Short mmCIF file of C-alpha atoms in Angstrom, two decimals:
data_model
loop_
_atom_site.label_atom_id
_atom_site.label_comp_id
_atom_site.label_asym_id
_atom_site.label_seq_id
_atom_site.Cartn_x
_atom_site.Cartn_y
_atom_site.Cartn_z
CA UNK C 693 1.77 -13.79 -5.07
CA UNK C 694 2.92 -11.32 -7.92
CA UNK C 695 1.43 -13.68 -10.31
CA UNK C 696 -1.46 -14.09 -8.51
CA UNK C 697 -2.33 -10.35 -8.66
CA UNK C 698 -1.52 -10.23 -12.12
CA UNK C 699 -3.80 -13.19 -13.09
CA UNK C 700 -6.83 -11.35 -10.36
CA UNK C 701 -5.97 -7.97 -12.14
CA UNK C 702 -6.18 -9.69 -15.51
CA UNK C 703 -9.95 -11.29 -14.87
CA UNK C 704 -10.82 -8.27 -12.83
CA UNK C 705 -9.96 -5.95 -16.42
CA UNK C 706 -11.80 -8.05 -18.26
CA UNK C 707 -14.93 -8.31 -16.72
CA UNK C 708 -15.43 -4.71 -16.04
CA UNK C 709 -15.97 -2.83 -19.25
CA UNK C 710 -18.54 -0.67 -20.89
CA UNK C 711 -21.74 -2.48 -19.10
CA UNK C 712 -20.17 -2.60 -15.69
CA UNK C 713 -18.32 0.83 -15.20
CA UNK C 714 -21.47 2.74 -16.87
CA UNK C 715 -23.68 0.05 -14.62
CA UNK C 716 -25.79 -0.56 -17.41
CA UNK C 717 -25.00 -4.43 -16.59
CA UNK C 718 -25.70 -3.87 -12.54
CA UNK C 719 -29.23 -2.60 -13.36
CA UNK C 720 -30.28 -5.05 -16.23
CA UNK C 721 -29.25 -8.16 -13.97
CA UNK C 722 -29.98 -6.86 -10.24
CA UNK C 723 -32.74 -4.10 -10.63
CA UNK C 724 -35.38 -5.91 -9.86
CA UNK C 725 -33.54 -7.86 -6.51
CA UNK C 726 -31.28 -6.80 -3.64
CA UNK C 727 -27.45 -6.14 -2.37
CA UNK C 728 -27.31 -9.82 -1.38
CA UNK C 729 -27.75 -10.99 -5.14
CA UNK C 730 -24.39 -8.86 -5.69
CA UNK C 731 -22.56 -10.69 -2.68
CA UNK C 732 -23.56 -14.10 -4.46
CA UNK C 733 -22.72 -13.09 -7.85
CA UNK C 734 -18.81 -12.48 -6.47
CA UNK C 735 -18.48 -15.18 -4.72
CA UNK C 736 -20.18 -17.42 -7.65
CA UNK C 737 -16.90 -16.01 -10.00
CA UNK C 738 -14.67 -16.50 -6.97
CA UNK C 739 -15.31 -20.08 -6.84
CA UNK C 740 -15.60 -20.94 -10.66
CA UNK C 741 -12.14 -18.73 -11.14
CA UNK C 742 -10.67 -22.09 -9.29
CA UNK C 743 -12.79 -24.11 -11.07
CA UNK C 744 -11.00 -22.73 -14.11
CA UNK C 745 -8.13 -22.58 -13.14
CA UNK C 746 -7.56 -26.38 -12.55
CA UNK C 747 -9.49 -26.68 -15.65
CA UNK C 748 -6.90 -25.33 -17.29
CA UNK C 749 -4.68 -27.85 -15.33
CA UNK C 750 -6.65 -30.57 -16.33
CA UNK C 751 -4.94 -32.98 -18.54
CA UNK C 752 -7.76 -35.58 -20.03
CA UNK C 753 -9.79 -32.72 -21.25
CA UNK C 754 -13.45 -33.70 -23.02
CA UNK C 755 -12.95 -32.56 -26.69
CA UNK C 756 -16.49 -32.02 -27.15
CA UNK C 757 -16.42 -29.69 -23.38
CA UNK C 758 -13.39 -28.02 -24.84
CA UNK C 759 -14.35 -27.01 -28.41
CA UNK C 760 -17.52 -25.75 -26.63
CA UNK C 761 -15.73 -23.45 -24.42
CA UNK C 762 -13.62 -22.13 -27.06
CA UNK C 763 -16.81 -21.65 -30.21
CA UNK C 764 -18.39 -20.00 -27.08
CA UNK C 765 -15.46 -17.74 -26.00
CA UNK C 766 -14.74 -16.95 -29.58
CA UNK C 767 -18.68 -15.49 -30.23
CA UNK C 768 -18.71 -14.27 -26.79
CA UNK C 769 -15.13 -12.49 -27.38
CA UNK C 770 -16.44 -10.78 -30.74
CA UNK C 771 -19.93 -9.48 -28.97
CA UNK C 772 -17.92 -8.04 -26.18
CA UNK C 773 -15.10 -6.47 -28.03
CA UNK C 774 -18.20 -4.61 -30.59
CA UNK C 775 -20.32 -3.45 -27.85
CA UNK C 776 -17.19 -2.30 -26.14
CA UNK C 777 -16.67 -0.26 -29.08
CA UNK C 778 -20.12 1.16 -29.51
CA UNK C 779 -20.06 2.04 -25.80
CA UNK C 780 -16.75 4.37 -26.48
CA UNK C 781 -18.63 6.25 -29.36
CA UNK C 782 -21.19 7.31 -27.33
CA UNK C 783 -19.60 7.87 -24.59
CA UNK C 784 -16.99 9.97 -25.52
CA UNK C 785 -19.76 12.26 -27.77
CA UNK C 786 -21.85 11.97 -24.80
CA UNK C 787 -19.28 14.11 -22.65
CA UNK C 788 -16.65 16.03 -24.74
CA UNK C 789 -18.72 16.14 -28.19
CA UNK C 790 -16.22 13.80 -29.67
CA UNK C 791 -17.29 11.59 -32.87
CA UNK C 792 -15.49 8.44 -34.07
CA UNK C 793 -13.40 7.36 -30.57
CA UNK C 794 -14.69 4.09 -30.79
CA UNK C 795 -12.79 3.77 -34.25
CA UNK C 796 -9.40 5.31 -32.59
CA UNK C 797 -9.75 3.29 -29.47
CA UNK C 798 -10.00 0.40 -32.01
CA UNK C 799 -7.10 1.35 -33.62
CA UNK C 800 -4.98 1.44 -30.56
CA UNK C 801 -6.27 -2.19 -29.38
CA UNK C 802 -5.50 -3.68 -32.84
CA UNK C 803 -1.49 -2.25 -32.48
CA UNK C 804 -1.82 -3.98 -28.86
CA UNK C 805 -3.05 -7.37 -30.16
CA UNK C 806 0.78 -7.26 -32.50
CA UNK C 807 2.37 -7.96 -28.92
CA UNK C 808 2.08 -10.55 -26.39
CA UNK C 809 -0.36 -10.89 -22.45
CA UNK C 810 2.66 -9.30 -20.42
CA UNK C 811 1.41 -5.87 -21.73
CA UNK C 812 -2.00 -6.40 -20.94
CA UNK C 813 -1.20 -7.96 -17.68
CA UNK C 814 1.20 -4.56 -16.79
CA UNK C 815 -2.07 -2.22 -18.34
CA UNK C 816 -4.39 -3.98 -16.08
CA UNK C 817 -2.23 -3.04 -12.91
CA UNK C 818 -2.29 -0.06 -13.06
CA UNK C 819 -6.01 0.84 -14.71
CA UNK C 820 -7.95 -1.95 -12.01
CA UNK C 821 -6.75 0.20 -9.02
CA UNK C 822 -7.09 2.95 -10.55
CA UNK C 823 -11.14 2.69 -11.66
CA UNK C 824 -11.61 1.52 -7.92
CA UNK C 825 -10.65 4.54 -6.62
CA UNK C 826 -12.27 6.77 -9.22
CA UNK C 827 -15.65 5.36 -8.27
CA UNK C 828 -15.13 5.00 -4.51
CA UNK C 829 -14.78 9.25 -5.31
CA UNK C 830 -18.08 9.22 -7.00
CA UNK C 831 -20.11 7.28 -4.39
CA UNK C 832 -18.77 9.14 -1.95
CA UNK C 833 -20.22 12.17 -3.20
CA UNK C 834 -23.33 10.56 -4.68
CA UNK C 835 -24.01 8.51 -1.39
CA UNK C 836 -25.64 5.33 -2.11
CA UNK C 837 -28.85 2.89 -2.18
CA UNK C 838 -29.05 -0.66 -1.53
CA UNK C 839 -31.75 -2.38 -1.37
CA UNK C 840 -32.88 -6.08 0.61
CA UNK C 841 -33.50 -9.57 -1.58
CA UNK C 842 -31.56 -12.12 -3.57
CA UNK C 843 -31.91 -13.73 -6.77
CA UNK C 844 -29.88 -16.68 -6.86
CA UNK C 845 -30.60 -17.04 -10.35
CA UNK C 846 -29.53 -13.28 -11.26
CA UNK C 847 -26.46 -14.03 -9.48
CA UNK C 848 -25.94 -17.09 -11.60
CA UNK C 849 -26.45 -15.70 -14.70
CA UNK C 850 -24.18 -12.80 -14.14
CA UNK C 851 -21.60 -14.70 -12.98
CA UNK C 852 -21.87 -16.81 -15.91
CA UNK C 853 -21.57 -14.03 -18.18
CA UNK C 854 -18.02 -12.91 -16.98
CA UNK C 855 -16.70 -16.01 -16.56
CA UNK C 856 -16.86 -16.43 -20.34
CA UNK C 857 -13.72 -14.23 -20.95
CA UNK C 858 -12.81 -14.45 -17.22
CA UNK C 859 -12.57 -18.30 -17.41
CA UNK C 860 -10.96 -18.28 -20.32
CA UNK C 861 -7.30 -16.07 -19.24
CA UNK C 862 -7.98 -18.40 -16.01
CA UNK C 863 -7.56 -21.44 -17.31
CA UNK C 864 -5.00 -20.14 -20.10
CA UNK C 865 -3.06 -18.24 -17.61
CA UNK C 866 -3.66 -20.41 -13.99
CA UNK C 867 -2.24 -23.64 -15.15
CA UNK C 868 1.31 -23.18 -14.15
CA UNK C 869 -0.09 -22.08 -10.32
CA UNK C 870 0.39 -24.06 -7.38
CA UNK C 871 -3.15 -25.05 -5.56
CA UNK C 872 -2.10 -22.68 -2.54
CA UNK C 873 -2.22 -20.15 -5.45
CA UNK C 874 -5.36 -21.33 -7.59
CA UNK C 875 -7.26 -20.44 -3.61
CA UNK C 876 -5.56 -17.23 -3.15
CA UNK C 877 -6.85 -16.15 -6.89
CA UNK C 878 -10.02 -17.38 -6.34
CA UNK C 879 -10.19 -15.54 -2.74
CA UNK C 880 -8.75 -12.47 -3.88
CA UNK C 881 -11.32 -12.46 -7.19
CA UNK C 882 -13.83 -12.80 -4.92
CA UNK C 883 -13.23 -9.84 -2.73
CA UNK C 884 -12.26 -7.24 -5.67
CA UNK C 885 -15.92 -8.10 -7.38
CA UNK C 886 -17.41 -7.98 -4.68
CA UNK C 887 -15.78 -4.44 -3.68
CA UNK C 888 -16.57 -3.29 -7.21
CA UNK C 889 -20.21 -4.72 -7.50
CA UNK C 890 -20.88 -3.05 -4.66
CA UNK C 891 -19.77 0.75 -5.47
CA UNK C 892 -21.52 0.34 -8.96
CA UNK C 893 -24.72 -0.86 -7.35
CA UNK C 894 -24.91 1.62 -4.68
CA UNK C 895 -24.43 4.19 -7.40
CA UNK C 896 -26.17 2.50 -10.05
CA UNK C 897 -29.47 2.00 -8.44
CA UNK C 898 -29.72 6.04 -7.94
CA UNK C 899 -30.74 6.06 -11.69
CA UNK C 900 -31.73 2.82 -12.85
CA UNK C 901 -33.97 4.04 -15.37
CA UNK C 902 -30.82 5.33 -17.43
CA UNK C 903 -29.31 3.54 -19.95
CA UNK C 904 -25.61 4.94 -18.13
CA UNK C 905 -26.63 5.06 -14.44
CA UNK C 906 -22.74 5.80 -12.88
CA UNK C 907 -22.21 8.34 -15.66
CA UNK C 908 -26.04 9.97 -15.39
CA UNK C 909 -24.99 10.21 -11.48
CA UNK C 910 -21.76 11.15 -11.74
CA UNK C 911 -22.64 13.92 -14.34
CA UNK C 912 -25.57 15.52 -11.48
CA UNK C 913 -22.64 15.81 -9.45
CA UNK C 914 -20.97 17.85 -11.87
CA UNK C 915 -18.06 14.69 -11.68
CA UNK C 916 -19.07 13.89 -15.39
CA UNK C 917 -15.37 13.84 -16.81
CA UNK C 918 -14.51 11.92 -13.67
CA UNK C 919 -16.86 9.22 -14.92
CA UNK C 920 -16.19 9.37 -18.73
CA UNK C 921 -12.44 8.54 -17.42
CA UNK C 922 -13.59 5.62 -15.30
CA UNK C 923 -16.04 4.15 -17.87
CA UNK C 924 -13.20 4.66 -20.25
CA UNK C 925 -10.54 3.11 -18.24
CA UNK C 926 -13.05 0.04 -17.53
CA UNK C 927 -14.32 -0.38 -21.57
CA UNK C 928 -10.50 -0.43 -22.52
CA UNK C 929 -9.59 -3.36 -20.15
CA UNK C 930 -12.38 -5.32 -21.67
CA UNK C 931 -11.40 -4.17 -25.16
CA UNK C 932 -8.11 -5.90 -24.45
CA UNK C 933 -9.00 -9.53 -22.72
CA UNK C 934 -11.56 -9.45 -25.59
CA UNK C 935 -9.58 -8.96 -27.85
CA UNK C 936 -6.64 -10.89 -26.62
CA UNK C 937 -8.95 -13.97 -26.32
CA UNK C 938 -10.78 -13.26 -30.14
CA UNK C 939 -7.25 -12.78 -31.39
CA UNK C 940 -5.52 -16.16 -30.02
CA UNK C 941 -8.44 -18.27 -31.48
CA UNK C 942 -8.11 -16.36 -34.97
CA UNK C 943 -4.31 -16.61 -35.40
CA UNK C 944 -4.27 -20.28 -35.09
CA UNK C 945 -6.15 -20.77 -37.95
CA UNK C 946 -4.75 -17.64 -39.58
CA UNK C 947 -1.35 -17.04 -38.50
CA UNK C 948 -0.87 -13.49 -39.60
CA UNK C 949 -0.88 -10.68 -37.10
CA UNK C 950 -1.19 -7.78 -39.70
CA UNK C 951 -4.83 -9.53 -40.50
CA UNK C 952 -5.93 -9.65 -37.01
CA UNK C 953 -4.76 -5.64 -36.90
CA UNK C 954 -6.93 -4.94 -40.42
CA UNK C 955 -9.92 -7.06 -38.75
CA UNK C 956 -10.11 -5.10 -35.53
CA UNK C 957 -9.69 -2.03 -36.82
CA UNK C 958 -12.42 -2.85 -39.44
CA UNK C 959 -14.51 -3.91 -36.82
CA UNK C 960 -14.00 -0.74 -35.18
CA UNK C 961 -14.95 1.32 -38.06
CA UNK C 962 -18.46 -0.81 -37.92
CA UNK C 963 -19.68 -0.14 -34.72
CA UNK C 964 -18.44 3.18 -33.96
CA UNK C 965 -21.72 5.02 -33.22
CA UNK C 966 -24.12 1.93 -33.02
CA UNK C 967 -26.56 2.08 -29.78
CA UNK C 968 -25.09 0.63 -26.85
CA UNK C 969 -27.99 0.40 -24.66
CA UNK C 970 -29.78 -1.76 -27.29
CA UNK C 971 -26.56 -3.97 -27.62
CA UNK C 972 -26.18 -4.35 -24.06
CA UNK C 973 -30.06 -5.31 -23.69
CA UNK C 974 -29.93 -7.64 -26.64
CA UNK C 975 -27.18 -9.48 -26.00
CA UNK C 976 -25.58 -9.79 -22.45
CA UNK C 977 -28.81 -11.98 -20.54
CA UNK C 978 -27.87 -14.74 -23.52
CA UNK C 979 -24.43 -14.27 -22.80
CA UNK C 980 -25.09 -15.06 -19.12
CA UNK C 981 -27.05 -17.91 -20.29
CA UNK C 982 -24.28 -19.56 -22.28
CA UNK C 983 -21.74 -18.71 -19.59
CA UNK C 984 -23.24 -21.10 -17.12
CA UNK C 985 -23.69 -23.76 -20.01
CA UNK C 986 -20.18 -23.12 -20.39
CA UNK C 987 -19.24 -23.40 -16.31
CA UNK C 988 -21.55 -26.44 -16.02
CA UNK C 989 -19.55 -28.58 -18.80
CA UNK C 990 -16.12 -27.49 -17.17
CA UNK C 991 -17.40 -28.20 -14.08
CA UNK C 992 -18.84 -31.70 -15.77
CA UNK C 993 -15.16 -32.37 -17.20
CA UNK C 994 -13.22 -31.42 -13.96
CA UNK C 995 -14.88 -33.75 -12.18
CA UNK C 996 -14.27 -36.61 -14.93
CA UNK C 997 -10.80 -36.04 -14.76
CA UNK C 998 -10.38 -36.23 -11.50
CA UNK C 999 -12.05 -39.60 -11.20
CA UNK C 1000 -9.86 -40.80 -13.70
CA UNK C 1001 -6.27 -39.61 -12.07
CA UNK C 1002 -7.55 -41.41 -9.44
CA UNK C 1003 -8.12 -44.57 -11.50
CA UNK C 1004 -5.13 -44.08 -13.03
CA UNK C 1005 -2.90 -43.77 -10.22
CA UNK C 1006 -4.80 -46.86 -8.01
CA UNK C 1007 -3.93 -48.56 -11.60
CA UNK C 1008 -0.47 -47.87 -11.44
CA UNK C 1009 0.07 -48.49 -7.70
CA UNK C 1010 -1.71 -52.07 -8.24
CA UNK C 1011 0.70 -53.01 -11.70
CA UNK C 1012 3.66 -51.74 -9.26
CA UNK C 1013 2.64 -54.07 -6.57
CA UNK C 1014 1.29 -56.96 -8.88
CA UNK C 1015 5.71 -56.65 -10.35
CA UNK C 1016 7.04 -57.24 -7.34
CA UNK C 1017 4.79 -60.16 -6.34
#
């Protein structure tokens, strides 16, 4: 199971960066429907981490399914780890008056990306529980709002969105499990969305009309610092699988680490101070879009290559029969 919560703890610090911990992401996807929508949405990623994960299994892989997911995971890695950076600038300025974090947060990720997952896996063990707890402290205080309705298709598209990066360390990282595992990731995924969807909606919908609803809260609670740690915490973990991910694809075509350092740190420089709102808003609904592409052609594939173990084993058992004859 200690793999299991590393690989859970991995997706989990992924998925929850600048959009989710400053529930700029809650509010664009699930303003406009209900609590139930939220419930879906984990349970959606619950059952495509499995679908992943024997992805990642999968032996007779569709070339044209797999170069897909990876040109997809590769654009989607590079939005994510930029936005991630703009949403550091301003947040940072935002609450200590700070300029140019998002280019020394950028710095620190491109040292990271010079060593290997177990890092990131030990990081994201310590900074998951952590963010749970600092925003269980904020709705406490806050209190909460839910409201009623569902919108499968919100739930869909959200779900399709993390599983971008989320799919991606699951099928990269899940295919040495055992099936009693694959469930018990899937399970456990499940239950710590759906425990962190919920505290960011119930907080989130209390000022939906701001482009940082959890730190616009948490600030009129005077827990402002609290938040700018969270939202922090959360926009590092993503910074990370983001960058883990855009950095795998780049050094097999360029097998230098020193240039993946120079290009993330560049990078960095960039978007250091860019609007994050506008990012978020112009480019996370299409990312949602292409995620479910993305989960549909896995799915497509999975189910391919499980018709043909099947032929291939009936195959076998009838040459082993037709031998002894």
């Amino acid at each position: 199971m200690r793999h299991v919560f590393k690989l859970v703890f991995l997706f989990v610090g992924v998925v929850i960066g600048a959009g989710f911990a400053t529930g700029s992401e809650i509010v664009l996807y699930f303003k406009n429907t209900g609590y139930l929508s939220v419930l879906l949405s984990s349970i959606i990623m619950g059952l495509c981490s499995i679908l992943f994960c024997y992805f990642g299994r999968l032996n007779k892989k569709s070339k044209i399914v797999n170069n897909l997911t990876k040109i997809v995971v590769f654009l989607s890695s590079i939005v994510t780890y930029c936005i991630m950076i703009s949403g550091t600038s301003e947040l940072i300025y935002t609450q200590f008056g700070i300029k140019y974090f998002g280019i020394i947060t950028g710095f620190v990720v491109a040292i990271l990306m010079l060593y290997d997952m177990r890092i990131i896996k030990i990081l994201n063990l310590i900074i998951v529980p952590l963010i749970v707890i600092i925003m269980l402290v904020i709705l406490v205080v806050s209190s909460g709002e839910i409201y009623r309705g569902i919108d499968i298709f919100s739930s869909l598209k959200y779900a399709g969105m993390n599983m971008l990066l989320g799919g991606y360390f699951m099928s990269e990282e899940g295919r040495d499990l055992s099936h009693k595992q694959i469930l018990s990731a899937g399970v456990l995924v499940a239950f710590v969305m759906a425990i962190l969807m919920s505290i960011c909606y119930m907080i989130s919908m209390q000022a939906s009309a701001s482009s940082m609803p959890i730190f616009e809260v948490a600030r009129s609670h005077s827990l402002g610092v609290l938040a700018a740690i969270v939202v922090y915490l959360a926009i590092f973990t993503t910074l990370i699988g983001s960058g883990r991910a855009f950095a795998d694809m780049i050094l097999k075509f360029v097998p230098h680490k020193w240039f993946v350092f120079i290009l993330f740190f560049t990078l960095g420089c960039y978007f250091d101070g860019l609007d994050f709102a506008a990012l978020v808003a112009f480019c996370y609904d299409e990312i949602g879009e292409m995620g479910l592409v993305v989960c549909f052609a896995v799915f497509c594939n999975l189910i391919y290559g499980i018709i043909y173990k099947i032929k291939s084993d009936y195959k076998n058992k009838y040459n082993n029969l037709k031998s002894l004859v």
